[in-house]
XYZ file of C-alpha atoms in Angstrom:
100
model
C 16.609 10.682 -12.898
C 13.562 9.867 -15.011
C 10.159 9.016 -13.615
C 8.688 5.579 -14.376
C 5.085 6.248 -15.388
C 4.252 2.548 -14.996
C 5.446 2.492 -11.372
C 1.900 2.924 -10.076
C 0.947 -0.272 -11.915
C 3.635 -2.477 -10.343
C 2.455 -6.061 -9.764
C 1.513 -6.226 -6.080
C 2.855 -9.786 -5.723
C 6.378 -8.467 -6.382
C 6.313 -5.897 -3.573
C 8.579 -6.332 -0.533
C 7.180 -7.898 2.628
C 6.724 -5.968 5.867
C 5.725 -7.267 9.310
C 3.203 -5.669 11.670
C 4.791 -4.199 14.795
C 1.535 -4.152 16.792
C -0.413 -7.320 17.726
C -3.761 -5.546 17.149
C -2.772 -4.549 13.605
C -1.504 -8.081 12.938
C -4.760 -9.669 14.102
C -6.953 -7.287 12.101
C -4.962 -6.999 8.864
C -2.506 -9.912 8.868
C 0.977 -10.292 10.304
C 2.598 -9.556 6.937
C 1.765 -7.086 4.191
C 3.303 -6.234 0.845
C 4.064 -2.551 0.362
C 5.932 0.080 -1.617
C 6.371 3.818 -1.359
C 3.714 5.579 -3.412
C 2.142 9.024 -3.205
C -1.611 9.450 -2.830
C -1.707 10.806 -6.412
C 0.079 7.700 -7.760
C -2.355 5.495 -5.834
C -5.227 7.381 -7.496
C -3.767 6.505 -10.912
C -3.462 2.853 -9.839
C -7.028 2.816 -8.527
C -8.453 4.247 -11.743
C -6.578 1.663 -13.851
C -7.039 -1.576 -11.899
C -9.853 -1.243 -9.343
C -12.184 -3.051 -11.741
C -10.097 -6.203 -11.460
C -8.541 -5.793 -7.995
C -10.013 -5.356 -4.544
C -8.976 -1.839 -3.496
C -9.960 0.844 -1.030
C -10.712 4.162 -2.765
C -7.903 6.714 -2.765
C -7.859 9.696 -0.425
C -8.193 13.205 -1.790
C -5.158 14.204 -3.773
C -5.576 17.935 -4.156
C -2.245 17.968 -2.339
C 0.337 15.263 -2.871
C 1.524 13.355 0.195
C 4.146 10.629 0.564
C 2.861 7.247 1.591
C 2.613 3.576 0.795
C 0.583 1.237 -1.336
C -0.223 -1.576 1.122
C -1.618 -5.039 0.352
C -3.318 -6.393 3.480
C -4.760 -9.771 4.483
C -2.267 -11.552 2.219
C -3.259 -14.936 0.863
C -6.881 -14.729 1.970
C -10.077 -14.151 -0.003
C -10.279 -10.788 1.799
C -6.915 -9.541 0.442
C -7.104 -5.905 -0.622
C -4.993 -2.876 -1.482
C -5.070 0.467 0.274
C -2.984 3.602 0.679
C -1.670 5.110 3.895
C 0.507 8.099 4.773
C 4.181 7.290 5.311
C 4.224 8.290 8.990
C 1.311 5.931 9.741
C 2.881 3.057 7.812
C 6.202 3.555 9.604
C 4.451 3.293 12.989
C 2.669 0.043 12.025
C 5.160 -1.973 9.941
C 8.832 -2.881 9.702
C 10.659 -4.598 6.824
C 10.658 -8.392 7.050
C 14.023 -9.725 8.152
C 15.325 -12.429 5.850
C 16.972 -15.259 7.756
C-alpha cells in the first residue's frame, strides 16, 4: 500500500460526521464534528501548510508519533476550528453519525 502524501491536506468539509457522546462536550464544542484518523505528525504538516488560512489549534509535540484524529469543532459557526486529539480520547467523546 502506498502512502498518500496529500492526505494531511484533505478538505475538512469532506470529512465524515461524528456525534458527541457526552452532553458537556456537545454544549462546549458542538453536537457534531467532522473528523478523520491522522497522526500528530500528519497534523503538524497540515498546520504548517494551512494554519495561515484556517483557524487551527497548534499541534502537540511530535517527537514521537501517536495515532489520533483531526477534529473540526463548532461546525457552521464563526468559531469553527481544527484541532488534533489522541485516538483514545476521541473514541471516548465521539461516535460515528448514524445515517437514517
